[in-house]
Amino acid sequence: MIKIGKKFLFQLRENLKKEKGELEEELKRFAKKDEKLEGNWETRFPYFGEESGGGILEKAADEVEKYSALLPIEYSLELKLREINLALKRIKKGKYGICEKCRKPIEAERLRAFPEAKICSKCLKPR
Ligand SMILES: [Zn+2]
């Protein structure tokens, strides 16, 4: 069974929630939440504006570049957010803190550093 104290678990849950909020804020700056697919975010394509004239193509190229630069950032933030949501779900179900590989409790120290951890540090390290 899980050997995590209630107080510790509560603290971890608070940390996860806080991190979740921060990640969502970060994502909101350039991406839009996908209402149809939970946990999915779409990077907004930059808005080119109404202006016409010579500079528009050049400007568009800049925006495309910006957009491409944002995609991997969005991807990694989204991935992390997904892990956090899964960790919160595991807490809810009372299945938090169990290694997915060896089914043993994950070390408290590791959970403190990575509350979204799914595997223990033994399984994390290659033999
Ligand atoms: Zn393990």
PDB file of C-alpha atoms and ligand atoms in Angstrom:
ATOM      1  CA  MET A   1       0.000   0.000   0.000  1.00  0.00           C
ATOM      2  CA  ILE A   2       0.946   3.597  -0.383  1.00  0.00           C
ATOM      3  CA  LYS A   3       3.133   4.862   2.383  1.00  0.00           C
ATOM      4  CA  ILE A   4       2.562   8.528   1.687  1.00  0.00           C
ATOM      5  CA  GLY A   5       1.217  10.510   4.592  1.00  0.00           C
ATOM      6  CA  LYS A   6      -2.001  12.475   4.122  1.00  0.00           C
ATOM      7  CA  LYS A   7      -0.269  15.734   4.821  1.00  0.00           C
ATOM      8  CA  PHE A   8       2.430  15.044   2.267  1.00  0.00           C
ATOM      9  CA  LEU A   9      -0.133  13.994  -0.297  1.00  0.00           C
ATOM     10  CA  PHE A  10      -2.120  17.151   0.327  1.00  0.00           C
ATOM     11  CA  GLN A  11       0.986  19.235  -0.157  1.00  0.00           C
ATOM     12  CA  LEU A  12       1.853  17.446  -3.381  1.00  0.00           C
ATOM     13  CA  ARG A  13      -1.664  17.977  -4.641  1.00  0.00           C
ATOM     14  CA  GLU A  14      -1.403  21.684  -3.903  1.00  0.00           C
ATOM     15  CA  ASN A  15       1.914  21.840  -5.755  1.00  0.00           C
ATOM     16  CA  LEU A  16       0.438  20.036  -8.730  1.00  0.00           C
ATOM     17  CA  LYS A  17      -2.540  22.360  -8.833  1.00  0.00           C
ATOM     18  CA  LYS A  18      -0.309  25.398  -8.645  1.00  0.00           C
ATOM     19  CA  GLU A  19       1.895  24.088 -11.422  1.00  0.00           C
ATOM     20  CA  LYS A  20      -1.152  23.282 -13.485  1.00  0.00           C
ATOM     21  CA  GLY A  21      -2.363  26.858 -13.162  1.00  0.00           C
ATOM     22  CA  GLU A  22       1.020  28.232 -14.132  1.00  0.00           C
ATOM     23  CA  LEU A  23       1.274  25.979 -17.173  1.00  0.00           C
ATOM     24  CA  GLU A  24      -2.197  26.950 -18.292  1.00  0.00           C
ATOM     25  CA  GLU A  25      -1.355  30.631 -17.947  1.00  0.00           C
ATOM     26  CA  GLU A  26       1.780  30.089 -19.981  1.00  0.00           C
ATOM     27  CA  LEU A  27      -0.117  28.219 -22.691  1.00  0.00           C
ATOM     28  CA  LYS A  28      -2.889  30.798 -22.807  1.00  0.00           C
ATOM     29  CA  ARG A  29      -0.377  33.393 -23.909  1.00  0.00           C
ATOM     30  CA  PHE A  30      -0.060  31.822 -27.334  1.00  0.00           C
ATOM     31  CA  ALA A  31      -2.351  28.843 -27.536  1.00  0.00           C
ATOM     32  CA  LYS A  32      -6.019  28.109 -27.336  1.00  0.00           C
ATOM     33  CA  LYS A  33      -7.548  25.328 -25.302  1.00  0.00           C
ATOM     34  CA  ASP A  34      -9.168  22.669 -27.425  1.00  0.00           C
ATOM     35  CA  GLU A  35     -12.685  22.352 -26.050  1.00  0.00           C
ATOM     36  CA  LYS A  36     -13.316  19.055 -27.802  1.00  0.00           C
ATOM     37  CA  LEU A  37     -10.252  17.197 -26.663  1.00  0.00           C
ATOM     38  CA  GLU A  38      -9.350  17.362 -23.003  1.00  0.00           C
ATOM     39  CA  GLY A  39      -5.817  18.448 -22.325  1.00  0.00           C
ATOM     40  CA  ASN A  40      -5.183  19.463 -25.896  1.00  0.00           C
ATOM     41  CA  TRP A  41      -4.000  22.912 -26.843  1.00  0.00           C
ATOM     42  CA  GLU A  42      -3.682  24.550 -30.216  1.00  0.00           C
ATOM     43  CA  THR A  43      -1.051  27.128 -30.949  1.00  0.00           C
ATOM     44  CA  ARG A  44      -2.796  30.139 -32.391  1.00  0.00           C
ATOM     45  CA  PHE A  45      -1.586  31.160 -35.760  1.00  0.00           C
ATOM     46  CA  PRO A  46      -0.500  34.764 -35.403  1.00  0.00           C
ATOM     47  CA  TYR A  47      -2.971  37.288 -36.642  1.00  0.00           C
ATOM     48  CA  PHE A  48      -1.633  39.244 -39.557  1.00  0.00           C
ATOM     49  CA  GLY A  49      -3.802  42.278 -39.096  1.00  0.00           C
ATOM     50  CA  GLU A  50      -5.582  44.410 -41.602  1.00  0.00           C
ATOM     51  CA  GLU A  51      -2.701  46.314 -43.023  1.00  0.00           C
ATOM     52  CA  SER A  52      -1.947  45.984 -46.659  1.00  0.00           C
ATOM     53  CA  GLY A  53       0.997  46.947 -48.733  1.00  0.00           C
ATOM     54  CA  GLY A  54       4.542  45.892 -49.344  1.00  0.00           C
ATOM     55  CA  GLY A  55       5.629  44.655 -45.939  1.00  0.00           C
ATOM     56  CA  ILE A  56       2.906  42.083 -45.558  1.00  0.00           C
ATOM     57  CA  LEU A  57       4.768  39.108 -47.048  1.00  0.00           C
ATOM     58  CA  GLU A  58       7.847  39.821 -45.078  1.00  0.00           C
ATOM     59  CA  LYS A  59       5.772  40.191 -41.980  1.00  0.00           C
ATOM     60  CA  ALA A  60       3.955  36.936 -42.710  1.00  0.00           C
ATOM     61  CA  ALA A  61       7.277  35.128 -42.996  1.00  0.00           C
ATOM     62  CA  ASP A  62       8.252  36.474 -39.605  1.00  0.00           C
ATOM     63  CA  GLU A  63       5.004  35.285 -38.115  1.00  0.00           C
ATOM     64  CA  VAL A  64       5.385  31.822 -39.610  1.00  0.00           C
ATOM     65  CA  GLU A  65       8.810  31.622 -38.091  1.00  0.00           C
ATOM     66  CA  LYS A  66       7.443  32.657 -34.732  1.00  0.00           C
ATOM     67  CA  TYR A  67       4.675  30.112 -35.034  1.00  0.00           C
ATOM     68  CA  SER A  68       7.104  27.294 -35.807  1.00  0.00           C
ATOM     69  CA  ALA A  69       9.206  28.292 -32.842  1.00  0.00           C
ATOM     70  CA  LEU A  70       6.202  28.139 -30.550  1.00  0.00           C
ATOM     71  CA  LEU A  71       5.042  24.687 -31.590  1.00  0.00           C
ATOM     72  CA  PRO A  72       7.658  22.660 -29.693  1.00  0.00           C
ATOM     73  CA  ILE A  73       7.157  24.886 -26.644  1.00  0.00           C
ATOM     74  CA  GLU A  74       3.435  24.307 -26.771  1.00  0.00           C
ATOM     75  CA  TYR A  75       4.039  20.593 -27.163  1.00  0.00           C
ATOM     76  CA  SER A  76       6.265  20.293 -24.118  1.00  0.00           C
ATOM     77  CA  LEU A  77       4.008  22.477 -21.944  1.00  0.00           C
ATOM     78  CA  GLU A  78       1.006  20.467 -23.031  1.00  0.00           C
ATOM     79  CA  LEU A  79       2.769  17.204 -22.276  1.00  0.00           C
ATOM     80  CA  LYS A  80       3.702  18.382 -18.809  1.00  0.00           C
ATOM     81  CA  LEU A  81       0.175  19.629 -18.185  1.00  0.00           C
ATOM     82  CA  ARG A  82      -1.154  16.238 -19.221  1.00  0.00           C
ATOM     83  CA  GLU A  83       1.182  14.474 -16.784  1.00  0.00           C
ATOM     84  CA  ILE A  84       0.027  16.777 -14.001  1.00  0.00           C
ATOM     85  CA  ASN A  85      -3.620  16.122 -14.765  1.00  0.00           C
ATOM     86  CA  LEU A  86      -2.960  12.395 -14.713  1.00  0.00           C
ATOM     87  CA  ALA A  87      -1.185  12.707 -11.371  1.00  0.00           C
ATOM     88  CA  LEU A  88      -4.172  14.626  -9.956  1.00  0.00           C
ATOM     89  CA  LYS A  89      -6.455  11.868 -11.221  1.00  0.00           C
ATOM     90  CA  ARG A  90      -4.302   9.231  -9.567  1.00  0.00           C
ATOM     91  CA  ILE A  91      -4.536  11.132  -6.289  1.00  0.00           C
ATOM     92  CA  LYS A  92      -8.313  11.229  -6.627  1.00  0.00           C
ATOM     93  CA  LYS A  93      -8.466   7.505  -7.249  1.00  0.00           C
ATOM     94  CA  GLY A  94      -6.083   6.769  -4.401  1.00  0.00           C
ATOM     95  CA  LYS A  95      -3.570   5.245  -6.797  1.00  0.00           C
ATOM     96  CA  TYR A  96      -0.975   7.917  -6.477  1.00  0.00           C
ATOM     97  CA  GLY A  97       2.670   7.193  -5.826  1.00  0.00           C
ATOM     98  CA  ILE A  98       2.828   3.664  -7.204  1.00  0.00           C
ATOM     99  CA  CYS A  99       5.455   2.855  -9.794  1.00  0.00           C
ATOM    100  CA  GLU A 100       3.885   1.821 -13.074  1.00  0.00           C
ATOM    101  CA  LYS A 101       6.680  -0.608 -13.777  1.00  0.00           C
ATOM    102  CA  CYS A 102       7.432  -2.433 -10.548  1.00  0.00           C
ATOM    103  CA  ARG A 103       4.216  -1.547  -8.646  1.00  0.00           C
ATOM    104  CA  LYS A 104       6.211  -0.469  -5.621  1.00  0.00           C
ATOM    105  CA  PRO A 105       5.768   2.888  -3.907  1.00  0.00           C
ATOM    106  CA  ILE A 106       7.708   5.716  -5.508  1.00  0.00           C
ATOM    107  CA  GLU A 107      10.254   7.314  -3.169  1.00  0.00           C
ATOM    108  CA  ALA A 108       8.926  10.354  -1.308  1.00  0.00           C
ATOM    109  CA  GLU A 109      12.023  12.325  -2.281  1.00  0.00           C
ATOM    110  CA  ARG A 110      11.329  11.709  -5.943  1.00  0.00           C
ATOM    111  CA  LEU A 111       7.693  12.711  -5.557  1.00  0.00           C
ATOM    112  CA  ARG A 112       8.737  15.872  -3.833  1.00  0.00           C
ATOM    113  CA  ALA A 113      10.942  16.785  -6.808  1.00  0.00           C
ATOM    114  CA  PHE A 114       8.589  15.436  -9.496  1.00  0.00           C
ATOM    115  CA  PRO A 115       5.055  15.172  -8.151  1.00  0.00           C
ATOM    116  CA  GLU A 116       3.899  13.948 -11.564  1.00  0.00           C
ATOM    117  CA  ALA A 117       6.332  11.001 -11.518  1.00  0.00           C
ATOM    118  CA  LYS A 118       4.875   7.713 -12.703  1.00  0.00           C
ATOM    119  CA  ILE A 119       7.836   5.454 -12.137  1.00  0.00           C
ATOM    120  CA  CYS A 120      10.266   5.092  -9.271  1.00  0.00           C
ATOM    121  CA  SER A 121      13.890   6.137  -9.556  1.00  0.00           C
ATOM    122  CA  LYS A 122      15.062   2.507  -9.711  1.00  0.00           C
ATOM    123  CA  CYS A 123      12.967   1.868 -12.799  1.00  0.00           C
ATOM    124  CA  LEU A 124      13.926   5.216 -14.254  1.00  0.00           C
ATOM    125  CA  LYS A 125      17.613   4.361 -14.333  1.00  0.00           C
ATOM    126  CA  PRO A 126      18.663   1.887 -16.946  1.00  0.00           C
ATOM    127  CA  ARG A 127      20.371  -1.085 -15.369  1.00  0.00           C
TER     128      ARG A 127
HETATM  129 ZN    ZN B   1       9.667   0.958 -10.122  1.00  0.00          ZN
END
